[in-house]
Structures are given as structure tokens and as C-alpha cells.
Amino acid sequence: MNIQQQHRIARAKTAVEAYAEVSGGGSFEETISDLLADLMHYADHIDIDFDDVLDTGVSNYTFEVKENEE
């Protein structure tokens, strides 16, 4: 695993742990699911199409995983 991948994981871990602290926690699956749902509400609130952002995120993730395998 390269250093960029490690940084991505560390940032995500920080975000999930912070969200778990303010939301009451639960399993990792519940916490991530709840965070995603809240991000959808927030995206609606600020007029961002969550599906578009999600598609971009999936594309970035796919590219980064392939890049990490090389």
C-alpha cells in the first residue's frame, strides 16, 4: 500500500470516528451508512446532486485502486 493510499484511509477514518462521536456510534457499517445518509441531506441542502458527487467519488476510487495495484 502506498503512502497516498494510507493518507486516504487515515482521512476517512478520522471523518468516520468524528461522526461516530457526535452521532452516538454503532457498528462501522451503521456509522458509515448514517454518515452517507446525512451527507445526502446536506448535499440537498446546498443544492449539490449527491448522485453526481458519488459517481465522481466511485471513479476516483476505482482509478486510485488501479493505480495502487501497479
XYZ file of N, CA and C in Angstrom:
210
model
N 0.857 -1.175 0.000
C 0.000 0.000 0.000
C 0.902 1.237 0.000
N 0.629 2.155 -0.923
C 1.477 3.341 -0.998
C 1.051 4.399 0.021
N 1.880 5.400 0.164
C 1.656 6.436 1.186
C 0.378 7.235 0.911
N 0.066 7.470 -0.360
C -1.165 8.203 -0.680
C -2.394 7.420 -0.225
N -2.370 6.112 -0.439
C -3.490 5.271 -0.019
C -3.619 5.295 1.502
N -2.497 5.253 2.195
C -2.512 5.309 3.653
C -3.111 6.629 4.135
N -2.779 7.733 3.464
C -3.341 9.041 3.828
C -4.852 9.080 3.583
N -5.299 8.500 2.475
C -6.738 8.466 2.174
C -7.494 7.702 3.266
N -6.938 6.564 3.652
C -7.575 5.753 4.692
C -7.593 6.495 6.019
N -6.498 7.161 6.354
C -6.423 7.908 7.614
C -7.443 9.047 7.638
N -7.597 9.748 6.512
C -8.593 10.840 6.458
C -10.002 10.296 6.631
N -10.299 9.199 5.953
C -11.637 8.597 6.071
C -11.886 8.117 7.492
N -10.889 7.500 8.097
C -11.014 7.014 9.471
C -11.295 8.167 10.424
N -10.606 9.280 10.247
C -10.823 10.461 11.082
C -12.259 10.961 10.939
N -12.743 11.024 9.704
C -14.108 11.507 9.460
C -15.143 10.581 10.089
N -14.983 9.274 9.923
C -15.945 8.316 10.466
C -15.916 8.332 11.991
N -14.730 8.402 12.563
C -14.640 8.436 14.031
C -15.259 9.712 14.594
N -15.044 10.851 13.942
C -15.640 12.104 14.400
C -17.163 12.037 14.293
N -17.657 11.485 13.195
C -19.104 11.348 13.022
C -19.683 10.409 14.072
N -19.006 9.295 14.346
C -19.479 8.339 15.342
C -19.575 8.997 16.712
N -18.634 9.859 17.002
C -18.624 10.534 18.306
C -19.837 11.442 18.488
N -20.223 12.147 17.442
C -21.354 13.077 17.578
C -22.701 12.421 17.313
N -22.693 11.250 16.659
C -23.966 10.619 16.310
C -24.359 9.498 17.261
N -23.468 9.108 18.123
C -23.787 8.037 19.052
C -23.201 6.701 18.660
N -22.554 6.648 17.518
C -21.834 5.437 17.146
C -22.702 4.331 16.622
N -22.307 3.115 16.923
C -22.906 1.922 16.352
C -21.803 1.141 15.679
N -22.194 0.151 14.899
C -21.187 -0.616 14.161
C -20.574 0.285 13.087
N -19.444 -0.148 12.545
C -18.839 0.627 11.455
C -19.809 0.747 10.291
N -20.510 -0.337 9.975
C -21.456 -0.313 8.859
C -22.575 0.691 9.113
N -23.123 0.684 10.334
C -24.194 1.636 10.669
C -23.683 3.068 10.629
N -22.509 3.286 11.167
C -21.964 4.640 11.216
C -21.708 5.175 9.815
N -21.090 4.370 8.970
C -20.813 4.825 7.607
C -22.115 5.035 6.846
N -23.085 4.142 7.015
C -24.382 4.288 6.359
C -25.083 5.568 6.809
N -25.076 5.827 8.105
C -25.705 7.043 8.633
C -24.981 8.300 8.143
N -23.662 8.245 8.099
C -22.892 9.377 7.593
C -23.236 9.651 6.140
N -23.311 8.606 5.340
C -23.680 8.796 3.934
C -25.076 9.401 3.800
N -26.026 8.921 4.598
C -27.388 9.472 4.541
C -27.383 10.955 4.925
N -26.641 11.297 5.976
C -26.564 12.701 6.381
C -25.872 13.548 5.319
N -24.868 12.995 4.656
C -24.224 13.719 3.562
C -25.202 13.954 2.407
N -26.099 13.008 2.174
C -27.127 13.196 1.144
C -28.044 14.357 1.515
N -28.453 14.400 2.779
C -29.297 15.513 3.233
C -28.555 16.841 3.080
N -27.295 16.856 3.453
C -26.506 18.089 3.359
C -26.326 18.502 1.896
N -26.066 17.533 1.022
C -25.933 17.848 -0.405
C -27.224 18.467 -0.938
N -28.370 17.915 -0.558
C -29.660 18.507 -0.951
C -29.757 19.948 -0.451
N -29.359 20.147 0.786
C -29.451 21.466 1.417
C -28.615 22.512 0.691
N -27.469 22.110 0.169
C -26.598 23.082 -0.516
C -26.677 22.938 -2.042
N -27.734 22.288 -2.515
C -28.011 22.141 -3.950
C -26.895 21.461 -4.735
N -26.401 20.363 -4.191
C -25.444 19.518 -4.900
C -26.136 18.197 -5.189
N -25.978 17.702 -6.416
C -26.549 16.407 -6.785
C -25.656 15.311 -6.214
N -26.128 14.644 -5.171
C -25.315 13.632 -4.495
C -24.931 12.508 -5.441
N -25.829 12.107 -6.327
C -25.507 11.020 -7.260
C -24.322 11.384 -8.154
N -24.259 12.649 -8.592
C -23.123 13.093 -9.404
C -21.824 13.043 -8.604
N -21.897 13.524 -7.360
C -20.722 13.515 -6.492
C -20.305 12.078 -6.200
N -21.273 11.206 -5.969
C -20.985 9.804 -5.708
C -20.337 9.149 -6.919
N -20.854 9.425 -8.106
C -20.258 8.875 -9.329
C -18.799 9.306 -9.473
N -18.528 10.578 -9.189
C -17.150 11.074 -9.245
C -16.287 10.377 -8.208
N -16.821 10.202 -7.007
C -16.088 9.508 -5.956
C -15.768 8.073 -6.333
N -16.728 7.386 -6.919
C -16.504 5.994 -7.343
C -15.441 5.954 -8.438
N -15.502 6.894 -9.371
C -14.485 6.951 -10.429
C -13.099 7.195 -9.845
N -13.019 8.141 -8.912
C -11.730 8.432 -8.275
C -11.215 7.208 -7.529
N -12.091 6.564 -6.781
C -11.710 5.372 -6.021
C -11.193 4.279 -6.956
N -11.919 4.023 -8.043
C -11.529 2.987 -8.997
C -10.153 3.285 -9.585
N -9.932 4.524 -9.974
C -8.629 4.923 -10.522
C -7.528 4.739 -9.479
N -7.792 5.180 -8.247
C -6.783 5.105 -7.183
C -6.440 3.659 -6.825
N -7.436 2.778 -6.827
C -7.182 1.365 -6.541
C -6.327 0.752 -7.642
N -6.676 1.043 -8.895
C -5.880 0.519 -10.019
C -4.458 1.063 -9.956
N -4.326 2.347 -9.652
C -3.021 2.979 -9.553
C -2.190 2.312 -8.453
N -2.841 1.968 -7.350
C -2.159 1.345 -6.212
C -1.685 -0.070 -6.548
N -2.389 -0.744 -7.475
C -2.033 -2.104 -7.850
C -0.820 -2.157 -8.759
N -0.494 -1.044 -9.405
C 0.630 -1.008 -10.348
C 1.956 -0.939 -9.656
